[in-house]
PDB file of C-alpha atoms in Angstrom:
ATOM      1  CA  UNK R  27      -3.828   3.042  -8.759  1.00 39.00           C
ATOM      2  CA  UNK R  28      -6.855   4.672  -7.316  1.00 41.00           C
ATOM      3  CA  UNK R  29      -9.610   2.080  -7.136  1.00 44.00           C
ATOM      4  CA  UNK R  30     -10.573   0.558  -3.799  1.00 50.00           C
ATOM      5  CA  UNK R  31      -9.781  -2.902  -5.184  1.00 63.00           C
ATOM      6  CA  UNK R  32      -6.356  -1.976  -6.537  1.00 85.00           C
ATOM      7  CA  UNK R  33      -3.619  -4.533  -6.106  1.00 92.00           C
ATOM      8  CA  UNK R  34      -1.230  -3.632  -3.313  1.00 95.00           C
ATOM      9  CA  UNK R  35       2.401  -4.554  -3.799  1.00 96.00           C
ATOM     10  CA  UNK R  36       4.215  -5.371  -0.552  1.00 97.00           C
ATOM     11  CA  UNK R  37       7.974  -5.668  -0.191  1.00 97.00           C
ATOM     12  CA  UNK R  38       9.834  -6.325   3.038  1.00 96.00           C
ATOM     13  CA  UNK R  39      13.374  -6.983   4.209  1.00 95.00           C
ATOM     14  CA  UNK R  40      14.633  -9.326   6.907  1.00 96.00           C
ATOM     15  CA  UNK R  41      18.082 -10.653   7.773  1.00 96.00           C
ATOM     16  CA  UNK R  42      18.646 -14.393   8.006  1.00 97.00           C
ATOM     17  CA  UNK R  43      21.251 -15.463  10.540  1.00 97.00           C
ATOM     18  CA  UNK R  44      24.343 -16.346   8.479  1.00 96.00           C
ATOM     19  CA  UNK R  45      24.940 -19.603  10.349  1.00 97.00           C
ATOM     20  CA  UNK R  46      21.389 -20.736   9.453  1.00 97.00           C
ATOM     21  CA  UNK R  47      21.342 -19.822   5.750  1.00 97.00           C
ATOM     22  CA  UNK R  48      21.632 -23.377   4.445  1.00 97.00           C
ATOM     23  CA  UNK R  49      18.852 -24.601   6.722  1.00 98.00           C
ATOM     24  CA  UNK R  50      16.642 -21.616   5.821  1.00 98.00           C
ATOM     25  CA  UNK R  51      17.028 -22.379   2.117  1.00 97.00           C
ATOM     26  CA  UNK R  52      16.334 -26.073   2.721  1.00 98.00           C
ATOM     27  CA  UNK R  53      13.125 -25.202   4.616  1.00 97.00           C
ATOM     28  CA  UNK R  54      11.895 -23.371   1.515  1.00 97.00           C
ATOM     29  CA  UNK R  55      12.780 -26.169  -0.913  1.00 96.00           C
ATOM     30  CA  UNK R  56       9.858 -26.829  -0.788  1.00 96.00           C
ATOM     31  CA  UNK R  57       7.600 -25.034   1.680  1.00 97.00           C
ATOM     32  CA  UNK R  58       4.959 -27.231   3.346  1.00 98.00           C
ATOM     33  CA  UNK R  59       2.051 -27.748   0.929  1.00 98.00           C
ATOM     34  CA  UNK R  60      -0.441 -26.749   3.638  1.00 98.00           C
ATOM     35  CA  UNK R  61       1.453 -23.477   4.193  1.00 98.00           C
ATOM     36  CA  UNK R  62       1.434 -22.757   0.467  1.00 98.00           C
ATOM     37  CA  UNK R  63      -2.335 -23.286   0.522  1.00 98.00           C
ATOM     38  CA  UNK R  64      -2.724 -20.885   3.469  1.00 98.00           C
ATOM     39  CA  UNK R  65      -0.687 -18.172   1.771  1.00 98.00           C
ATOM     40  CA  UNK R  66      -2.865 -18.478  -1.329  1.00 98.00           C
ATOM     41  CA  UNK R  67      -6.076 -18.584   0.734  1.00 98.00           C
ATOM     42  CA  UNK R  68      -5.027 -15.386   2.518  1.00 98.00           C
ATOM     43  CA  UNK R  69      -5.128 -13.530  -0.786  1.00 98.00           C
ATOM     44  CA  UNK R  70      -1.390 -13.126  -1.212  1.00 98.00           C
ATOM     45  CA  UNK R  71      -0.120 -13.953  -4.689  1.00 97.00           C
ATOM     46  CA  UNK R  72       2.977 -13.510  -6.816  1.00 97.00           C
ATOM     47  CA  UNK R  73       4.960 -14.131  -3.613  1.00 98.00           C
ATOM     48  CA  UNK R  74       8.733 -14.372  -3.920  1.00 98.00           C
ATOM     49  CA  UNK R  75      11.703 -14.359  -1.550  1.00 97.00           C
ATOM     50  CA  UNK R  76      15.148 -13.232  -2.705  1.00 98.00           C
ATOM     51  CA  UNK R  77      18.304 -13.896  -0.717  1.00 97.00           C
ATOM     52  CA  UNK R  78      21.268 -11.525  -0.944  1.00 96.00           C
ATOM     53  CA  UNK R  79      24.713 -11.228   0.556  1.00 96.00           C
ATOM     54  CA  UNK R  80      25.027 -11.487   4.318  1.00 95.00           C
ATOM     55  CA  UNK R  81      21.621 -13.106   4.733  1.00 96.00           C
ATOM     56  CA  UNK R  82      19.653 -10.122   3.409  1.00 96.00           C
ATOM     57  CA  UNK R  83      16.210 -11.451   2.518  1.00 97.00           C
ATOM     58  CA  UNK R  84      13.798  -9.461   0.376  1.00 97.00           C
ATOM     59  CA  UNK R  85      10.193 -10.614   0.160  1.00 97.00           C
ATOM     60  CA  UNK R  86       7.575  -9.448  -2.317  1.00 97.00           C
ATOM     61  CA  UNK R  87       3.911 -10.269  -2.826  1.00 97.00           C
ATOM     62  CA  UNK R  88       0.715  -8.749  -4.123  1.00 97.00           C
ATOM     63  CA  UNK R  89      -2.707  -8.673  -2.499  1.00 97.00           C
ATOM     64  CA  UNK R  90      -6.016  -6.904  -2.880  1.00 97.00           C
ATOM     65  CA  UNK R  91      -6.490  -6.515   0.887  1.00 96.00           C
ATOM     66  CA  UNK R  92      -3.351  -6.551   3.019  1.00 95.00           C
ATOM     67  CA  UNK R  93      -5.218  -6.207   6.324  1.00 95.00           C
ATOM     68  CA  UNK R  94      -7.425  -9.204   5.508  1.00 97.00           C
ATOM     69  CA  UNK R  95      -4.395 -11.256   4.397  1.00 96.00           C
ATOM     70  CA  UNK R  96      -2.549 -10.403   7.625  1.00 95.00           C
ATOM     71  CA  UNK R  97      -5.600 -11.264   9.734  1.00 96.00           C
ATOM     72  CA  UNK R  98      -6.158 -14.551   7.901  1.00 97.00           C
ATOM     73  CA  UNK R  99      -2.570 -15.681   8.467  1.00 97.00           C
ATOM     74  CA  UNK R 100      -2.569 -14.447  12.076  1.00 96.00           C
ATOM     75  CA  UNK R 101      -5.543 -16.749  12.759  1.00 97.00           C
ATOM     76  CA  UNK R 102      -4.170 -19.725  10.817  1.00 97.00           C
ATOM     77  CA  UNK R 103      -2.914 -22.672  12.890  1.00 98.00           C
ATOM     78  CA  UNK R 104      -0.741 -23.806   9.973  1.00 98.00           C
ATOM     79  CA  UNK R 105       0.849 -20.352   9.629  1.00 97.00           C
ATOM     80  CA  UNK R 106       1.379 -20.179  13.399  1.00 96.00           C
ATOM     81  CA  UNK R 107       3.301 -23.484  13.309  1.00 97.00           C
ATOM     82  CA  UNK R 108       5.335 -22.421  10.264  1.00 97.00           C
ATOM     83  CA  UNK R 109       6.161 -18.980  11.659  1.00 96.00           C
ATOM     84  CA  UNK R 110       7.113 -20.385  15.078  1.00 94.00           C
ATOM     85  CA  UNK R 111       9.694 -22.528  13.297  1.00 95.00           C
ATOM     86  CA  UNK R 112      10.884 -19.676  11.058  1.00 96.00           C
ATOM     87  CA  UNK R 113      11.296 -17.032  13.767  1.00 95.00           C
ATOM     88  CA  UNK R 114      14.674 -18.319  14.936  1.00 95.00           C
ATOM     89  CA  UNK R 115      16.195 -17.737  11.494  1.00 97.00           C
ATOM     90  CA  UNK R 116      15.981 -13.932  11.647  1.00 96.00           C
ATOM     91  CA  UNK R 117      18.172 -11.278  13.244  1.00 95.00           C
ATOM     92  CA  UNK R 118      16.481  -8.590  15.354  1.00 92.00           C
ATOM     93  CA  UNK R 119      12.891  -9.617  14.738  1.00 90.00           C
ATOM     94  CA  UNK R 120      10.280  -9.486  17.497  1.00 86.00           C
ATOM     95  CA  UNK R 121       7.223 -11.666  16.921  1.00 86.00           C
ATOM     96  CA  UNK R 122       6.104 -13.819  14.023  1.00 89.00           C
ATOM     97  CA  UNK R 123       7.960 -13.033  10.793  1.00 91.00           C
ATOM     98  CA  UNK R 124       4.728 -12.867   8.763  1.00 89.00           C
ATOM     99  CA  UNK R 125       3.291 -10.293  11.178  1.00 88.00           C
ATOM    100  CA  UNK R 126       6.383  -8.369  12.299  1.00 87.00           C
ATOM    101  CA  UNK R 127       8.286  -7.648   9.077  1.00 89.00           C
ATOM    102  CA  UNK R 128       8.057  -3.947   8.244  1.00 88.00           C
ATOM    103  CA  UNK R 129       7.048  -3.230   4.648  1.00 93.00           C
ATOM    104  CA  UNK R 130       9.392  -1.123   2.549  1.00 96.00           C
ATOM    105  CA  UNK R 131       8.100   2.041   0.869  1.00 96.00           C
ATOM    106  CA  UNK R 132       7.564   1.724  -2.867  1.00 96.00           C
ATOM    107  CA  UNK R 133       9.056   4.734  -4.650  1.00 96.00           C
ATOM    108  CA  UNK R 134       8.783   3.607  -8.281  1.00 96.00           C
ATOM    109  CA  UNK R 135       6.662   1.234 -10.319  1.00 94.00           C
ATOM    110  CA  UNK R 136       7.053   1.106 -14.101  1.00 96.00           C
ATOM    111  CA  UNK R 137       3.503  -0.075 -14.803  1.00 92.00           C
ATOM    112  CA  UNK R 138       1.892   2.665 -12.691  1.00 92.00           C
ATOM    113  CA  UNK R 139       4.041   5.437 -14.155  1.00 95.00           C
ATOM    114  CA  UNK R 140       3.464   4.294 -17.734  1.00 96.00           C
ATOM    115  CA  UNK R 141      -0.296   4.175 -17.083  1.00 93.00           C
ATOM    116  CA  UNK R 142      -0.221   7.668 -15.574  1.00 94.00           C
ATOM    117  CA  UNK R 143       1.816   8.985 -18.519  1.00 95.00           C
ATOM    118  CA  UNK R 144      -0.644   7.444 -21.002  1.00 94.00           C
ATOM    119  CA  UNK R 145      -3.592   8.890 -19.084  1.00 93.00           C
ATOM    120  CA  UNK R 146      -1.976  12.329 -19.023  1.00 92.00           C
ATOM    121  CA  UNK R 147      -1.257  12.126 -22.766  1.00 91.00           C
ATOM    122  CA  UNK R 148      -4.859  11.098 -23.437  1.00 86.00           C
ATOM    123  CA  UNK R 149      -6.174  13.962 -21.285  1.00 79.00           C
ATOM    124  CA  UNK R 150      -3.943  16.445 -23.133  1.00 73.00           C
ATOM    125  CA  UNK R 151      -5.074  15.095 -26.519  1.00 69.00           C
ATOM    126  CA  UNK R 152      -8.737  15.231 -25.499  1.00 73.00           C
ATOM    127  CA  UNK R 153      -8.344  18.806 -24.201  1.00 72.00           C
ATOM    128  CA  UNK R 154      -6.676  19.810 -27.485  1.00 69.00           C
ATOM    129  CA  UNK R 155      -9.492  18.229 -29.499  1.00 71.00           C
ATOM    130  CA  UNK R 156     -12.148  19.996 -27.409  1.00 68.00           C
ATOM    131  CA  UNK R 157     -10.758  23.449 -28.251  1.00 59.00           C
TER     132      UNK R 157
END
């Protein structure tokens, strides 16, 4: 994606303390309604958390402006309260989870590669027709 308003996909990994897994799950079933509203207001959407073996937590969301979403949540009193409660659940994390989790590097996206392949095929066809 090349436009300035392209959707950014963000994925991150954290580790939930094994002894706190049940409580962590309970805290997300459901999340506070006011926190849900803040996440949406920040511009994050299609947000999911996946829990794997050993407390491995994978998070994913999409946003049009990651810096603005981060700044919005950093300034949110609701997010500050939520994150102060969530911080104790994670192994080896310094700071608020929503601000300190390191994004993973995306190495493949089906939609983007199919779009690029279609564009390349169209360019090749157009070049062949121009000859």
